[in-house]
Short mmCIF file of C-alpha atoms in Angstrom, two decimals:
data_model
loop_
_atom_site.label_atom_id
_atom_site.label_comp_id
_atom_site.label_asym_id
_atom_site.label_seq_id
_atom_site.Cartn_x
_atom_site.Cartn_y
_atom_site.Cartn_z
CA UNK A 435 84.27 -147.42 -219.76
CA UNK A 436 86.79 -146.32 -217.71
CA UNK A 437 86.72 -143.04 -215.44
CA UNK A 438 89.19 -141.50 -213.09
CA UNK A 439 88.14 -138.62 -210.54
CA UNK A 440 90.40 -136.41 -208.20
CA UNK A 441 87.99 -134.12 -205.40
CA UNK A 442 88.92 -131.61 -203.14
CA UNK A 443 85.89 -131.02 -200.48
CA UNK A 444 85.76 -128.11 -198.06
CA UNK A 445 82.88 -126.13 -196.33
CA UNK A 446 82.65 -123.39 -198.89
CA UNK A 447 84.07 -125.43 -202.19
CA UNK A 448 83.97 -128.43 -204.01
CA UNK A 449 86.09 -129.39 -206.59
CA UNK A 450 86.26 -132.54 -208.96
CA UNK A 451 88.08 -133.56 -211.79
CA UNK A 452 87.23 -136.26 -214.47
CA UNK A 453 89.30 -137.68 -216.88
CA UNK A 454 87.85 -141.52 -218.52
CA UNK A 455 86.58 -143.11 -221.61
CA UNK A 456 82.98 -144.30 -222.78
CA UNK A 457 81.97 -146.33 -225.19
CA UNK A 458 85.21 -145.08 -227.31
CA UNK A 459 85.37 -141.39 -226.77
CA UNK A 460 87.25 -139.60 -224.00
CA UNK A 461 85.88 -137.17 -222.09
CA UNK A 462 87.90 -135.26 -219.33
CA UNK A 463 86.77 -131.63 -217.40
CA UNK A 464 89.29 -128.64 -219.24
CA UNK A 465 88.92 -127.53 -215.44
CA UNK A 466 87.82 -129.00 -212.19
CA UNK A 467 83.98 -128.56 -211.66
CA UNK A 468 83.12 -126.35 -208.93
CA UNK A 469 80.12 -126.86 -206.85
CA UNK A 470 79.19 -124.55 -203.74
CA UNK A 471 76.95 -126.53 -200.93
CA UNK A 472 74.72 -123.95 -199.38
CA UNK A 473 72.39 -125.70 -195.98
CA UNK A 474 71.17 -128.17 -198.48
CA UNK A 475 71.16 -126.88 -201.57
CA UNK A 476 74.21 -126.98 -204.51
CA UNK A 477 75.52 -125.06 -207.55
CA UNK A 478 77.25 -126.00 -210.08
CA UNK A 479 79.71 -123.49 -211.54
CA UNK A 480 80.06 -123.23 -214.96
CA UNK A 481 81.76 -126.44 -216.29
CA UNK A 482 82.93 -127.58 -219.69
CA UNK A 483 83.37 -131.40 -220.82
CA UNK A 484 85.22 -132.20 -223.63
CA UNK A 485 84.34 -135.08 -225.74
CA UNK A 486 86.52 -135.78 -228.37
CA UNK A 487 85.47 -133.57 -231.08
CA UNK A 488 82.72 -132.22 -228.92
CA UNK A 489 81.99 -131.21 -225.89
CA UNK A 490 79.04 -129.84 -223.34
CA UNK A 491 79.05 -126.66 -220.78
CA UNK A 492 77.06 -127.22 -218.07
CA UNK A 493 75.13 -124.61 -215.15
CA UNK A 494 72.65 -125.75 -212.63
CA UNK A 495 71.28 -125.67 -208.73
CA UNK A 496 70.29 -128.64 -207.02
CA UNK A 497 68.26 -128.23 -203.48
CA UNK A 498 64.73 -128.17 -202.70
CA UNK A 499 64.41 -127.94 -206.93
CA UNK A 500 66.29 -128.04 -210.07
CA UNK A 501 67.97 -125.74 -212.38
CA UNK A 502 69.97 -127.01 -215.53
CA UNK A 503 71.65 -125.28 -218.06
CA UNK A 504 73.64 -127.05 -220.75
CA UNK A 505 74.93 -125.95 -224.10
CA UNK A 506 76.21 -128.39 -226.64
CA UNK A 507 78.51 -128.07 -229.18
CA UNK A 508 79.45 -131.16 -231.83
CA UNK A 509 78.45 -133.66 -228.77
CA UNK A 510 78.94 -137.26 -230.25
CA UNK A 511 75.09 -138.97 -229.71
CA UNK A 512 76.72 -142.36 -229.23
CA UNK A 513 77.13 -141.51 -225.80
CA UNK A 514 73.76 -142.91 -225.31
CA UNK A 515 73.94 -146.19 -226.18
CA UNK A 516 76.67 -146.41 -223.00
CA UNK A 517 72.98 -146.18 -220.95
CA UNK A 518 71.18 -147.76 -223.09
CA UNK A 519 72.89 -150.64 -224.97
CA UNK A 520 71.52 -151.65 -228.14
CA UNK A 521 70.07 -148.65 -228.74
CA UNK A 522 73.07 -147.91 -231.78
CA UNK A 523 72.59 -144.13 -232.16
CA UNK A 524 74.82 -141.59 -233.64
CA UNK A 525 74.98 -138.26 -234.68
CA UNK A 526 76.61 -134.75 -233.66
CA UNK A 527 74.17 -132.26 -231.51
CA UNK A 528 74.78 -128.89 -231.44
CA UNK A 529 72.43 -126.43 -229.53
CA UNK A 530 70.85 -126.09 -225.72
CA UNK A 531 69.27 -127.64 -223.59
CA UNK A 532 68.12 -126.12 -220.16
CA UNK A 533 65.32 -127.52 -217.44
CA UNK A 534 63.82 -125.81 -214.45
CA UNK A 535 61.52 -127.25 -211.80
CA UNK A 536 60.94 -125.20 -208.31
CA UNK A 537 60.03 -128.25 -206.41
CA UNK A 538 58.66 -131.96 -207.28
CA UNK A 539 55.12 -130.98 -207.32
CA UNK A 540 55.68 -127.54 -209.47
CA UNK A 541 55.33 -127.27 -213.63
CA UNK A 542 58.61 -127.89 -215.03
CA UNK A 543 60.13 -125.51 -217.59
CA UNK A 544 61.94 -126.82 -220.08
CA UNK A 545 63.64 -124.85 -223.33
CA UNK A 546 65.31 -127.29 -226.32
CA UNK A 547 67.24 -125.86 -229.21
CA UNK A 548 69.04 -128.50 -231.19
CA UNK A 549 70.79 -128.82 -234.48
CA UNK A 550 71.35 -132.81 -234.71
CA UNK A 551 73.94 -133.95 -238.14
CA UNK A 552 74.58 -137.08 -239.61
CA UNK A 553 71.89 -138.82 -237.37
CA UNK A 554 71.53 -142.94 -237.82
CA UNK A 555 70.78 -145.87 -235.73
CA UNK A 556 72.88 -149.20 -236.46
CA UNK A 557 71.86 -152.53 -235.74
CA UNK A 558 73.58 -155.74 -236.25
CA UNK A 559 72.70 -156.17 -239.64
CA UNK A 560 72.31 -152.63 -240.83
CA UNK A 561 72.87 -148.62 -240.43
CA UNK A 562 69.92 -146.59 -241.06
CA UNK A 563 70.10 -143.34 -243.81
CA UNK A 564 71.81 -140.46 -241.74
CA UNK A 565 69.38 -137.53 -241.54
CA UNK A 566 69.98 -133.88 -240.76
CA UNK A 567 67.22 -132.50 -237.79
CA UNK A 568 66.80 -129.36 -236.41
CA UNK A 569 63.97 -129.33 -234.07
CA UNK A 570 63.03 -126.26 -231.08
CA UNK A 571 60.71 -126.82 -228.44
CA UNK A 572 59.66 -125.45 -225.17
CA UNK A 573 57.06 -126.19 -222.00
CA UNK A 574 55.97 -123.32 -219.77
CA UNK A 575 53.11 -123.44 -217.41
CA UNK A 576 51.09 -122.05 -219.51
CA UNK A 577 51.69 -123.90 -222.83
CA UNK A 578 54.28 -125.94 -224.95
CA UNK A 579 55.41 -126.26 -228.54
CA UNK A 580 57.44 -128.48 -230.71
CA UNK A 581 58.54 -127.87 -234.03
CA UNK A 582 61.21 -130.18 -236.17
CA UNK A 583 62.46 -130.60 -239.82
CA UNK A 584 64.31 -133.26 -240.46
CA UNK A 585 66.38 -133.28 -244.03
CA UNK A 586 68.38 -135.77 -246.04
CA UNK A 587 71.04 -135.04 -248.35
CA UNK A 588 69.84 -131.18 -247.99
CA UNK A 589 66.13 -132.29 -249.07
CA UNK A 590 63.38 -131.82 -246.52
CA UNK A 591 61.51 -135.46 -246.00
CA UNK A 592 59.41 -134.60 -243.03
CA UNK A 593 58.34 -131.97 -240.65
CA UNK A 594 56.59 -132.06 -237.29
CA UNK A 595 54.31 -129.14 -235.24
CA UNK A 596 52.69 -129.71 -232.00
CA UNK A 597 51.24 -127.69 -229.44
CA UNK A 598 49.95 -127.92 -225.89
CA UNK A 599 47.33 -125.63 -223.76
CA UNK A 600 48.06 -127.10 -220.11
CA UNK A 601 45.72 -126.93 -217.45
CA UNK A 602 45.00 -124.52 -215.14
CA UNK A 603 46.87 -125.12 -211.93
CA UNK A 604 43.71 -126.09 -210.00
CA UNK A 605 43.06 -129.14 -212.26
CA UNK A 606 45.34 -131.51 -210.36
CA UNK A 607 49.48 -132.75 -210.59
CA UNK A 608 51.64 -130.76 -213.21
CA UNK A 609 51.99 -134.48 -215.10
CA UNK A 610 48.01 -134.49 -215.05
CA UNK A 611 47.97 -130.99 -216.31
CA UNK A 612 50.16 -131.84 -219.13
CA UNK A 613 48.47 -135.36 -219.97
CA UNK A 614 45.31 -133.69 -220.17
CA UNK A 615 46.15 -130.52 -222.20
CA UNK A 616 44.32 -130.04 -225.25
CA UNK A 617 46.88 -130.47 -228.25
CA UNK A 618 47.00 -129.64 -231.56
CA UNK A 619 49.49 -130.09 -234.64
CA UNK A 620 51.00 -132.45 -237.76
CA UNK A 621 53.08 -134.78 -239.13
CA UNK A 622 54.26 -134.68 -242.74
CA UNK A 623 56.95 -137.50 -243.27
CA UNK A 624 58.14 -138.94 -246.77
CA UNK A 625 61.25 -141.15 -246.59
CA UNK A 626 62.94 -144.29 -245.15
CA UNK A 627 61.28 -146.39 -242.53
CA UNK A 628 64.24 -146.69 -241.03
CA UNK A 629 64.81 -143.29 -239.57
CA UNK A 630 61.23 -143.11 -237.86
CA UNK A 631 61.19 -146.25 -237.00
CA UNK A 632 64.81 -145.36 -234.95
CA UNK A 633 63.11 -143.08 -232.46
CA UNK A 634 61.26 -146.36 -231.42
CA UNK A 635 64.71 -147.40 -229.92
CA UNK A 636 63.81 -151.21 -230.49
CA UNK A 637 67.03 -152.60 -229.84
CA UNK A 638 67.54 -155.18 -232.61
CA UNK A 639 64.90 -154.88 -235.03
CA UNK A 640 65.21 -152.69 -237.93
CA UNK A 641 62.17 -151.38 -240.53
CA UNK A 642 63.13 -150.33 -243.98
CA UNK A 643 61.84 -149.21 -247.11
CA UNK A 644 60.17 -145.91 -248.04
CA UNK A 645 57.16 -144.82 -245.86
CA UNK A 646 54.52 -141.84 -246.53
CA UNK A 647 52.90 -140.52 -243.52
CA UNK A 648 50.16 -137.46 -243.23
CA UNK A 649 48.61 -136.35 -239.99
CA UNK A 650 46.78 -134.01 -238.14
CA UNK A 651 46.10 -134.45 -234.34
CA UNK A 652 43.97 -132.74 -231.69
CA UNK A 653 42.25 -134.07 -228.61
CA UNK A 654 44.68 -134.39 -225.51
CA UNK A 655 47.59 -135.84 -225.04
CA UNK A 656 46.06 -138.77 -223.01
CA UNK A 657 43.51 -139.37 -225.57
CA UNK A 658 44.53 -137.65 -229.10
CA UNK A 659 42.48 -137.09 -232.13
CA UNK A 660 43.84 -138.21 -235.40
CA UNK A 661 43.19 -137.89 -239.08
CA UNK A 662 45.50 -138.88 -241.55
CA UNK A 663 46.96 -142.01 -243.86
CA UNK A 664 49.91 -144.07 -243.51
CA UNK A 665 50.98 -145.69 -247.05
CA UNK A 666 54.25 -148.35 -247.90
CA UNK A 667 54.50 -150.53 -250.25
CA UNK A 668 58.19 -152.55 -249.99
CA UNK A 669 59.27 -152.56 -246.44
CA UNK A 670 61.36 -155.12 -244.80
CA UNK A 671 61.04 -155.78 -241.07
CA UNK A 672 63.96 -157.98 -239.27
CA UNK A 673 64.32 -159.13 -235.95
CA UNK A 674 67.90 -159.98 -234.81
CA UNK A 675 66.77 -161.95 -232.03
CA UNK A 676 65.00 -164.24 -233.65
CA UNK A 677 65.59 -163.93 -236.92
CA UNK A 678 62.33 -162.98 -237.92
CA UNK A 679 62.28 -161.29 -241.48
CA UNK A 680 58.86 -159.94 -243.61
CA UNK A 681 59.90 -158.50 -246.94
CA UNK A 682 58.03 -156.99 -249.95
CA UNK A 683 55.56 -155.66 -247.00
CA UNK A 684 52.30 -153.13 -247.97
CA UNK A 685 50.89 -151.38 -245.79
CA UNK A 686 47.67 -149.13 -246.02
CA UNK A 687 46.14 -147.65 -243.13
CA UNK A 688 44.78 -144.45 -242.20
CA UNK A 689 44.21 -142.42 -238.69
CA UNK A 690 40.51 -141.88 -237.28
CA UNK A 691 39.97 -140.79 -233.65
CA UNK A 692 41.97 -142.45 -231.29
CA UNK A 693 42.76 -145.11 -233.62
CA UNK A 694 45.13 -146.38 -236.34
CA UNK A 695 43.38 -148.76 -238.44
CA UNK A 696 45.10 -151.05 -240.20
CA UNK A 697 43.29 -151.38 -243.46
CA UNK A 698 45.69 -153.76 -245.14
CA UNK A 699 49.08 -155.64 -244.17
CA UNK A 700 50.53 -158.26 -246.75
CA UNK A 701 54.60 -159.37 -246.47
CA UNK A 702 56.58 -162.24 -247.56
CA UNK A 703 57.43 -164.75 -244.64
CA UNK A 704 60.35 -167.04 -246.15
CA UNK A 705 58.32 -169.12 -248.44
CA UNK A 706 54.48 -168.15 -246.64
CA UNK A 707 52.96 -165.11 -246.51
CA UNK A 708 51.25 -162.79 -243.37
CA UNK A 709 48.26 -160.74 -243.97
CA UNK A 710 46.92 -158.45 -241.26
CA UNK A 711 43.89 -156.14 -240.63
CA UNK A 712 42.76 -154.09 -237.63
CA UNK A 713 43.00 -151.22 -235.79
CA UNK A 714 45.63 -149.87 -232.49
CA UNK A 715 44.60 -147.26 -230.47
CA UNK A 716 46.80 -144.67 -229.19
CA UNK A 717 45.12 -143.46 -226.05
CA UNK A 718 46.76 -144.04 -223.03
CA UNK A 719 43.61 -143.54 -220.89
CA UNK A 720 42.04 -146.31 -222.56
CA UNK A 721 45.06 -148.63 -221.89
CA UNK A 722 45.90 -148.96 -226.04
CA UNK A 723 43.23 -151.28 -226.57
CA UNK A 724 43.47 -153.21 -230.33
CA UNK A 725 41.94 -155.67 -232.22
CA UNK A 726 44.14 -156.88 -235.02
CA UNK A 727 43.48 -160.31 -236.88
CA UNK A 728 46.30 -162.04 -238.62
CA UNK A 729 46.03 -164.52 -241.04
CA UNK A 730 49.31 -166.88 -241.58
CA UNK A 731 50.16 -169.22 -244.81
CA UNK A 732 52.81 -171.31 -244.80
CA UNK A 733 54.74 -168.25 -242.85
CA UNK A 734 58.32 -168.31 -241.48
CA UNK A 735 57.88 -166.34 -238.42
CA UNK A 736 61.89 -167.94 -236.81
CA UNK A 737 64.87 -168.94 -237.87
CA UNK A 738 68.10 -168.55 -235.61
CA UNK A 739 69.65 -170.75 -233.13
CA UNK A 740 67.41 -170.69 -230.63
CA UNK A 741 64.46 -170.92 -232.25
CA UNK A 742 62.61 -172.35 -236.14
CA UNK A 743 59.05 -172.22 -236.75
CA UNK A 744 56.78 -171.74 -239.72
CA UNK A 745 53.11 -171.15 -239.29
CA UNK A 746 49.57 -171.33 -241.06
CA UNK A 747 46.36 -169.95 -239.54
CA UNK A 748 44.54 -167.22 -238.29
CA UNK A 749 45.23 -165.49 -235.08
CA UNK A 750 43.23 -162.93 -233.51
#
């Protein structure tokens, strides 16, 4: 990257200029940002970046709380990957995004409308299926939502609904509040791997291959409630790293309770094979306890320059 900034500072005014490059795009203010310090507190005028093709306008107060209004139009996603390398996302986003929080201790507010096109995650070996999402969500004091389609090729392949009941404000910290809230909602996905398994942000490892999820959750957010299946029967999983690569892989399982139990895992390992059976839980409050036995034939779990090995056994 490369940035260059020009400020003027007075009393009553402050006014900066940006003009650089990141990760390939330019970016530059179409007018100097304006910020006006008040005993502590600061507010950002109304300010528009320009990103190539895109660009953001951004609104906000800074001081004893926050206040952030931004509205997005065409903004290039690769952006990200400037903060968080490896991460290989792209797509455009279109839409708004806007926060509020009165102090550190009060409930956030937060408002998201976004239109996202084209979205994919490359990795060194691969770029995943770009996918069209639109997804709208919100969290007030006194309850949240989500809700998100997400399309390829103008088809729908999955669609998401949650909801939140936070607690009352007696019932401890707003992050308590919200990790206790009773939720409730589902997940309906039919399509590559690749694209759910992008929002993982594993930076070089890649899953591909169709996948059918169905789920319904409840319970609370620390602890949810699930009941559903999770079905694929030719995935390929690679590891960059260490060049770690299961094809031809099956996988049944279904979701009961806390719990995903693995019912049946069987992939190709080079010339071996890896079969797997257990169960993960998803409840933080527990710590994500699992139990997951592994049995190994002949398997190539390595192969790259730093490291080669082939296993047989069982592991536990």
């Amino acid at each position: 990257f490369r940035i260059a900034a020009n400020a003027e500072l007075t009393p009553k005014l402050w006014r900066a200029a940006l003009n650089g490059r990141a990760r390939g795009i330019d970016f530059r203010t179409t007018s100097p940002a304006r910020i006006i310090p008040r005993g502590g507190s600061y507010e950002l005028l109304p300010t528009r970046i320009d990103f190539g093709q895109g660009n953001i306008r951004l609104a906000g107060t800074y001081g004893n709380g926050i206040k952030l209004q931004s509205r997005l139009d065409r903004l290039d996603l690769s952006l990200v990957n400037a903060f968080v390398p490896g991460l290989g996302v792209s797509g455009k986003a279109t839409g708004s995004l806007d926060f509020a929080q009165a102090s550190s201790t009060a409930f956030p507010r937060a408002d998201a409308r976004l239109s996202i096109n084209g979205f994919t995650r490359t990795t060194a070996a691969s770029v995943s299926q770009p996918i069209d999402i639109n997804f709208v969500g919100k969290l007030l004091a006194d309850g949240g939502e989500a809700r998100a389609v997400m399309r390829r090729g103008g088809t729908v392949i999955g669609r998401l609904v949650t909801s939140l009941r936070p607690l009352s404000a007696g019932s401890g910290s707003w992050v308590t509040r919200v990790l206790e809230a009773p939720l409730s909602g589902g997940i309906r996905y039919n399509g590559p791997a690749d694209t759910l398994f992008s929002f993982a942000g594993q930076a070089d490892q890649r899953l591909s291959g169709p996948i059918g999820v169905a789920a319904d959750f409840s319970g609370r957010v620390s602890q949810p409630q699930l009941s559903g299946i999770i079905r694929a029967n030719s995935l390929t999983y690679e590891n960059q790293t260490y060049g770690t690569r299961l094809s031809n892989m099956a996988i049944q399982g279904r979701f009961s309770g806390d719990r995903l139990e693995l019912q049946q895992l069987r992939a190709t390992a080079g010339d071996g094979t890896v079969e797997a059976q257990g169960s993960v839980s998803l409840a933080s409050n527990s710590g994500y306890p699992m139990d997951v036995r592994v049995t190994l034939d002949d398997a190539r779990l390595a192969r790259s320059d730093a490291l080669s090995a082939t296993a047989t056994g069982n592991l536990r």
